[in-house]
Short mmCIF file of C-alpha atoms in Angstrom, two decimals:
data_model
loop_
_atom_site.label_atom_id
_atom_site.label_comp_id
_atom_site.label_asym_id
_atom_site.label_seq_id
_atom_site.Cartn_x
_atom_site.Cartn_y
_atom_site.Cartn_z
CA MET A 1 -0.01 0.35 0.13
CA SER A 2 1.29 3.34 -0.82
CA GLN A 3 1.63 6.29 1.71
CA LEU A 4 0.77 10.03 1.51
CA PRO A 5 4.36 11.36 1.66
CA THR A 6 4.72 13.89 4.68
CA THR A 7 6.61 16.92 4.15
CA ASN A 8 8.26 17.33 7.81
CA THR A 9 9.01 21.59 7.66
CA PRO A 10 11.12 22.39 10.47
CA LEU A 11 9.65 25.55 12.53
CA ASP A 12 12.27 27.91 11.32
CA SER A 13 11.44 27.60 7.76
CA LEU A 14 7.88 29.47 8.67
CA SER A 15 7.13 32.58 6.55
CA ALA A 16 7.24 35.82 7.65
CA ASP A 17 2.74 35.44 6.70
CA SER A 18 2.53 32.42 8.78
CA ALA A 19 3.64 33.96 11.98
CA ASP A 20 1.86 37.41 11.54
CA PHE A 21 -1.19 35.06 11.21
CA PHE A 22 -0.69 33.27 14.57
CA VAL A 23 0.18 36.83 15.63
CA SER A 24 -3.24 37.99 14.98
CA ALA A 25 -5.07 35.24 15.99
CA ASP A 26 -3.73 35.59 19.40
CA SER A 27 -4.47 38.94 19.76
CA ALA A 28 -8.20 38.78 19.10
CA MET A 29 -9.07 36.88 21.72
CA GLN A 30 -7.74 39.18 24.07
CA ILE A 31 -9.98 41.68 25.87
CA PRO A 32 -9.43 45.29 24.68
CA ASN A 33 -7.63 47.37 27.58
CA PRO A 34 -9.63 50.97 28.16
CA SER A 35 -6.63 52.71 28.51
CA ASP A 36 -5.07 51.61 25.01
CA TYR A 37 -7.55 54.21 23.44
CA THR A 38 -7.59 58.11 23.73
CA LEU A 39 -10.38 60.12 24.83
CA GLY A 40 -11.09 61.37 21.14
CA GLU A 41 -11.48 57.54 20.11
CA THR A 42 -13.55 57.04 23.15
CA LEU A 43 -16.14 59.83 22.16
CA ASN A 44 -15.88 58.66 18.54
CA TYR A 45 -16.88 55.43 19.20
CA ILE A 46 -20.05 56.40 21.38
CA TRP A 47 -20.98 58.70 18.55
CA ASP A 48 -20.81 56.34 16.22
CA LEU A 49 -23.40 53.94 18.67
CA LEU A 50 -25.95 56.61 18.67
CA GLN A 51 -25.95 56.81 15.10
CA VAL A 52 -27.16 53.51 14.61
CA GLN A 53 -30.46 53.42 13.07
CA LEU A 54 -33.10 51.53 14.90
CA PHE A 55 -36.23 51.25 13.10
CA THR A 56 -37.91 53.99 10.04
CA LEU A 57 -40.99 55.97 10.95
CA ARG A 58 -42.06 57.46 7.37
CA ASP A 59 -39.06 57.19 5.89
CA ASN A 60 -37.51 58.77 8.78
CA PRO A 61 -34.40 56.89 10.28
CA VAL A 62 -34.82 56.72 13.88
CA THR A 63 -31.37 56.69 15.76
CA PHE A 64 -30.34 56.41 19.32
CA LEU A 65 -29.48 59.72 19.25
CA LYS A 66 -32.87 60.73 17.92
CA LEU A 67 -34.30 58.53 20.59
CA LEU A 68 -32.42 59.82 23.22
CA ILE A 69 -33.57 63.60 23.14
CA PHE A 70 -37.06 62.55 22.42
CA LEU A 71 -37.03 61.21 25.84
CA LEU A 72 -34.98 64.17 27.27
CA LEU A 73 -37.51 66.52 25.60
CA LEU A 74 -40.13 64.71 27.29
CA ALA A 75 -39.03 64.67 30.48
CA GLY A 76 -38.11 68.84 30.40
CA PHE A 77 -41.30 69.26 29.07
CA SER A 78 -42.95 67.51 31.93
CA PHE A 79 -40.54 69.37 34.25
CA LEU A 80 -41.11 72.97 33.17
CA ALA A 81 -45.55 72.64 33.05
CA SER A 82 -44.55 70.88 36.49
CA LEU A 83 -42.73 74.35 37.60
CA LEU A 84 -44.81 76.38 35.79
CA LYS A 85 -47.63 75.13 37.65
CA ARG A 86 -46.00 76.08 41.11
CA THR A 87 -45.01 79.23 39.84
CA LEU A 88 -48.73 80.29 38.88
CA ASN A 89 -50.08 78.80 41.54
CA ASN A 90 -47.63 80.55 44.39
CA ARG A 91 -46.47 83.61 43.11
CA ILE A 92 -48.67 85.19 39.91
CA LEU A 93 -52.46 84.16 39.81
CA PRO A 94 -52.73 84.92 43.79
CA ARG A 95 -51.78 88.67 43.00
CA PHE A 96 -54.91 88.99 40.25
CA VAL A 97 -57.17 86.36 41.30
CA ASN A 98 -59.10 85.80 44.32
CA ASP A 99 -60.53 82.96 43.98
CA SER A 100 -58.57 79.92 45.14
CA GLY A 101 -60.79 76.75 42.77
CA LEU A 102 -60.02 79.25 39.89
CA GLN A 103 -56.03 80.01 40.42
CA TYR A 104 -55.73 75.92 40.61
CA THR A 105 -57.31 75.83 37.56
CA LEU A 106 -55.77 78.28 35.46
CA SER A 107 -52.61 76.85 36.82
CA ARG A 108 -53.44 72.93 36.01
CA MET A 109 -54.82 73.92 32.41
CA SER A 110 -51.25 76.12 31.59
CA GLN A 111 -49.85 72.59 33.00
CA TYR A 112 -51.23 70.60 30.47
CA ILE A 113 -51.27 72.82 27.65
CA LEU A 114 -47.48 73.00 28.22
CA VAL A 115 -47.11 68.95 28.14
CA VAL A 116 -48.92 69.01 25.19
CA ILE A 117 -46.55 71.40 23.45
CA GLY A 118 -43.98 69.74 24.61
CA ILE A 119 -45.48 66.29 23.23
CA PHE A 120 -45.97 67.89 19.60
CA ILE A 121 -42.74 69.26 19.61
CA SER A 122 -40.98 66.31 20.86
CA PHE A 123 -43.11 63.97 18.21
CA GLN A 124 -41.89 66.31 15.41
CA PHE A 125 -38.47 66.17 16.85
CA LEU A 126 -38.41 61.86 15.89
CA GLY A 127 -40.21 62.29 12.50
CA ILE A 128 -43.44 61.94 13.21
CA ASN A 129 -45.90 65.19 11.90
CA MET A 130 -49.94 65.54 12.92
CA THR A 131 -50.99 63.19 9.83
CA GLY A 132 -48.86 60.43 12.37
CA LEU A 133 -50.78 61.29 15.60
CA ALA A 134 -53.56 61.16 13.73
CA VAL A 135 -53.01 57.76 12.91
CA ILE A 136 -51.88 56.47 16.69
CA PHE A 137 -54.97 57.94 17.75
CA GLY A 138 -56.87 56.10 15.13
CA PHE A 139 -55.26 52.82 16.64
CA LEU A 140 -56.28 54.79 20.15
CA SER A 141 -59.97 54.28 19.06
CA VAL A 142 -59.54 50.92 18.36
CA GLY A 143 -58.05 50.50 21.66
CA ILE A 144 -60.83 52.52 23.48
CA GLY A 145 -63.48 50.24 22.20
CA PHE A 146 -62.35 47.31 23.81
CA GLY A 147 -61.92 48.20 27.17
CA LEU A 148 -60.48 51.84 27.49
CA GLN A 149 -63.97 53.40 27.85
CA ASN A 150 -63.67 54.05 31.25
CA ILE A 151 -60.51 55.51 31.16
CA THR A 152 -61.51 57.81 28.20
CA SER A 153 -64.99 58.73 30.16
CA ASN A 154 -62.77 60.17 33.04
CA PHE A 155 -60.24 61.76 31.15
CA ILE A 156 -63.30 63.71 29.07
CA SER A 157 -65.25 64.23 32.79
CA GLY A 158 -61.97 65.73 34.06
CA LEU A 159 -61.75 68.12 31.02
CA ILE A 160 -65.47 68.65 31.83
CA VAL A 161 -64.39 69.69 35.73
CA LEU A 162 -62.03 71.66 35.17
CA PHE A 163 -63.51 73.72 32.34
CA GLU A 164 -66.92 73.98 33.71
CA ARG A 165 -66.12 74.23 37.11
CA PRO A 166 -68.75 72.55 39.42
CA ILE A 167 -66.40 71.67 42.00
CA SER A 168 -63.37 73.40 42.71
CA VAL A 169 -60.22 72.64 45.44
CA GLY A 170 -61.31 72.96 48.72
CA ASP A 171 -65.18 72.97 48.14
CA ARG A 172 -66.91 70.39 50.74
CA VAL A 173 -68.36 68.03 48.56
CA SER A 174 -70.75 64.75 48.86
CA VAL A 175 -70.47 62.26 46.31
CA SER A 176 -71.10 58.14 46.64
CA ASP A 177 -72.04 58.67 49.93
CA ILE A 178 -68.46 60.24 50.67
CA GLU A 179 -68.27 63.66 52.52
CA GLY A 180 -64.94 65.65 52.29
CA ASP A 181 -63.00 68.53 50.69
CA ILE A 182 -61.82 68.26 47.37
CA GLN A 183 -57.92 68.65 47.36
CA GLU A 184 -56.37 67.79 44.23
CA ILE A 185 -58.49 67.68 40.66
CA ASN A 186 -56.22 65.37 37.77
CA ILE A 187 -57.38 64.36 34.69
CA ARG A 188 -58.24 61.34 35.66
CA SER A 189 -59.25 61.37 39.02
CA THR A 190 -59.75 63.91 42.07
CA THR A 191 -58.97 63.24 45.82
CA VAL A 192 -61.15 63.86 48.17
CA LYS A 193 -60.06 64.03 52.00
CA THR A 194 -62.92 63.13 54.32
CA LEU A 195 -63.68 64.46 58.04
CA ASP A 196 -61.77 61.96 59.12
CA ASN A 197 -58.71 62.90 57.37
CA ILE A 198 -58.25 60.41 55.04
CA SER A 199 -58.07 60.36 51.37
CA ILE A 200 -60.15 58.75 48.66
CA ILE A 201 -59.38 58.75 44.72
CA VAL A 202 -62.77 59.69 43.01
CA PRO A 203 -62.63 59.12 39.58
CA ASN A 204 -63.99 61.89 37.54
CA SER A 205 -66.91 60.49 35.83
CA GLU A 206 -68.44 60.61 39.15
CA PHE A 207 -68.85 64.04 39.68
CA VAL A 208 -70.49 64.63 35.94
CA THR A 209 -72.72 61.45 35.87
CA LYS A 210 -74.19 61.74 39.59
CA ASN A 211 -75.79 63.64 41.61
CA VAL A 212 -73.00 65.72 43.89
CA ILE A 213 -73.97 67.89 46.69
CA ASN A 214 -71.27 70.79 46.56
CA PHE A 215 -71.93 72.55 49.98
CA SER A 216 -69.86 75.55 49.13
CA HIS A 217 -69.90 76.18 45.70
CA GLY A 218 -70.05 80.19 45.52
CA ASP A 219 -71.63 80.83 48.62
CA THR A 220 -69.85 79.08 52.23
CA THR A 221 -72.82 80.29 54.24
CA TYR A 222 -75.33 77.40 55.39
CA ARG A 223 -78.54 76.91 57.50
CA LEU A 224 -78.04 74.48 60.53
CA GLY A 225 -80.94 72.71 61.56
CA ILE A 226 -81.60 71.64 65.05
CA ASP A 227 -84.15 69.72 65.95
CA VAL A 228 -85.65 69.30 69.92
CA GLY A 229 -88.54 68.19 71.62
CA VAL A 230 -90.07 69.93 74.39
CA SER A 231 -92.94 68.92 77.37
CA TYR A 232 -96.52 69.66 76.41
CA SER A 233 -96.62 70.87 79.64
CA SER A 234 -93.99 73.84 79.01
CA ASP A 235 -94.74 77.42 78.27
CA LEU A 236 -94.22 77.75 74.53
CA ASP A 237 -93.22 81.44 74.97
CA LYS A 238 -90.49 80.54 77.18
CA VAL A 239 -89.81 77.31 74.86
CA LEU A 240 -89.40 80.50 71.98
CA LYS A 241 -87.23 83.12 74.01
CA ALA A 242 -84.77 80.03 74.94
CA LEU A 243 -83.77 78.78 71.69
CA ASN A 244 -83.72 82.25 70.24
CA GLU A 245 -81.52 83.60 73.35
CA VAL A 246 -79.37 80.20 72.71
CA ALA A 247 -78.98 81.63 68.70
CA GLU A 248 -78.47 85.11 69.61
CA GLU A 249 -75.85 84.12 72.37
CA SER A 250 -73.85 82.34 69.60
CA GLU A 251 -70.41 83.73 68.03
CA HIS A 252 -70.97 81.38 65.32
CA VAL A 253 -74.41 82.53 64.51
CA LEU A 254 -75.20 85.29 61.59
CA GLU A 255 -77.46 88.05 62.10
CA ASN A 256 -78.50 88.39 58.90
CA PRO A 257 -79.81 86.38 57.60
CA LYS A 258 -81.59 86.01 61.02
CA HIS A 259 -82.14 82.81 62.84
CA ASP A 260 -85.55 81.51 63.21
CA VAL A 261 -87.89 78.92 65.47
CA HIS A 262 -90.18 76.91 64.05
CA LEU A 263 -93.02 74.60 65.98
CA ARG A 264 -92.73 71.56 63.48
CA SER A 265 -95.50 69.50 64.84
CA PHE A 266 -97.13 67.57 67.50
CA GLY A 267 -95.33 64.33 68.49
CA ASP A 268 -96.20 61.62 70.90
CA SER A 269 -94.66 62.81 74.01
CA SER A 270 -93.10 66.36 73.09
CA TRP A 271 -93.79 69.28 70.92
CA ASP A 272 -91.01 69.19 68.42
CA MET A 273 -89.53 72.28 67.76
CA LYS A 274 -86.84 73.30 65.40
CA LEU A 275 -83.69 75.87 65.55
CA LEU A 276 -82.99 77.54 62.36
CA ALA A 277 -80.01 79.20 62.11
CA TRP A 278 -77.73 80.82 59.48
CA ILE A 279 -73.74 80.02 60.35
CA PRO A 280 -70.91 81.51 57.91
CA ASP A 281 -68.91 78.43 56.80
CA VAL A 282 -70.26 75.15 56.12
CA LYS A 283 -67.67 72.95 56.94
CA LYS A 284 -67.71 74.03 60.22
CA ARG A 285 -71.45 72.84 61.03
CA TYR A 286 -71.09 69.74 62.47
CA GLN A 287 -68.73 72.07 65.69
CA VAL A 288 -71.47 74.36 65.64
CA GLN A 289 -73.86 71.87 65.74
CA ASN A 290 -72.52 70.02 68.70
CA GLU A 291 -72.15 73.81 70.44
CA LEU A 292 -75.49 74.76 70.02
CA ASN A 293 -76.86 71.46 71.03
CA GLN A 294 -74.82 72.17 74.78
CA ALA A 295 -75.99 75.85 74.88
CA ILE A 296 -80.28 74.46 74.48
CA VAL A 297 -79.50 71.99 77.06
CA ARG A 298 -78.37 74.05 79.40
CA LYS A 299 -80.50 77.30 78.71
CA PHE A 300 -83.40 74.67 79.26
CA ALA A 301 -82.39 73.83 82.61
CA GLU A 302 -82.01 77.54 83.40
CA PHE A 303 -85.87 77.70 81.90
CA ASP A 304 -87.01 74.93 83.94
CA ILE A 305 -88.21 73.45 80.28
CA GLU A 306 -88.06 69.29 80.26
CA ILE A 307 -87.13 67.39 77.17
CA PRO A 308 -89.29 64.39 77.64
CA PHE A 309 -88.35 60.61 77.53
CA PRO A 310 -90.92 58.92 74.88
CA GLN A 311 -93.75 58.20 76.83
CA ARG A 312 -96.31 54.72 75.81
CA ASP A 313 -99.78 55.06 77.75
CA LEU A 314 -100.02 50.92 78.25
CA HIS A 315 -103.25 49.55 79.56
CA VAL A 316 -104.32 46.19 81.07
CA ARG A 317 -107.41 44.38 80.80
CA SER A 318 -107.88 42.04 83.29
CA GLY A 319 -109.70 39.06 83.23
CA LEU A 320 -113.66 38.59 83.19
CA ASP A 321 -115.06 36.73 86.11
CA GLN A 322 -117.28 34.13 84.79
CA SER A 323 -119.94 31.88 86.35
CA LYS A 324 -119.01 28.33 85.11
CA LYS A 325 -121.71 27.05 83.17
CA ASP A 326 -122.23 23.44 81.99
CA ILE A 327 -121.83 23.67 78.48
CA LYS A 328 -124.13 20.84 76.67
CA HIS A 329 -122.96 19.29 73.98
CA GLY A 330 -124.95 17.68 71.75
CA SER A 331 -123.97 14.50 72.66
CA GLU A 332 -124.68 15.30 76.47
CA ASP A 333 -127.83 16.91 75.68
CA SER A 334 -130.81 14.84 77.67
CA GLU A 335 -133.84 15.40 75.02
CA THR A 336 -130.83 14.24 72.79
CA SER A 337 -129.82 11.36 74.83
CA LYS A 338 -133.27 10.19 75.58
CA LYS A 339 -133.76 9.76 71.57
#
């Protein structure tokens, strides 16, 4: 059998090109040392990396650099909008507008307008014009049909609340069995702080689609009604005088409109009286009601007026004494038995 000829090439006979090949292959396996690069080379590398194209929008290439500037523009406009809101609300608007609710509305709308302008500028820089945004909103409308109705309803309701102003920051409201003060009106929800100092997030649609009681809408005065019962044996003129003095001596009751005292009905065990008094601040009605109730108790004790307990008359019917009578049944009747 013939054998293939073998060529024994000594190591010293390697050519210069072969040596260069082995050296380059060995160097390719080494991790580059950052100190081997100058600052200019590093900056050039980062710049080239930022110029890498990620995707295309309407024939406009989007690179790392454009995407980074787009995000910085959004963050910058959001920060400027928040700064504008605080400046208007704390320094500028209080000099010209006395209504705190109107101040909040103007500052909030200025913030939203600047955010919208920032979004348009950012998308224009990225290469998406108004036509492209219309396409995006078209896709968004499809999503709305599949489950974003609630979010959209709260968004539109938030705009209605801000422009129409049925409620304002600081108003005392009652909605969905929740009573408290409006603390903040956002684009999707409103924060209501209850009387127990609990913040409740209420969707804006609740203020548009349901009945809302706004106790301080345009006017903070409130007519407070206090019910009290007096004994039928009381002197009516003395009762009227006592209740009038309670209202007149209270520092929280307004002189104009003047308070009034009514005899509303004749109850089972008392005359049902009602004191109607106007107070300047509806938010203090529970405090004033407590003070007036205590003043009524003291005043009635001074005038010797009785607040009766509920009374019921109990009539007991005694049993009738009946003589024992023999009840004759048909089977026990003598005439019947004879037959």
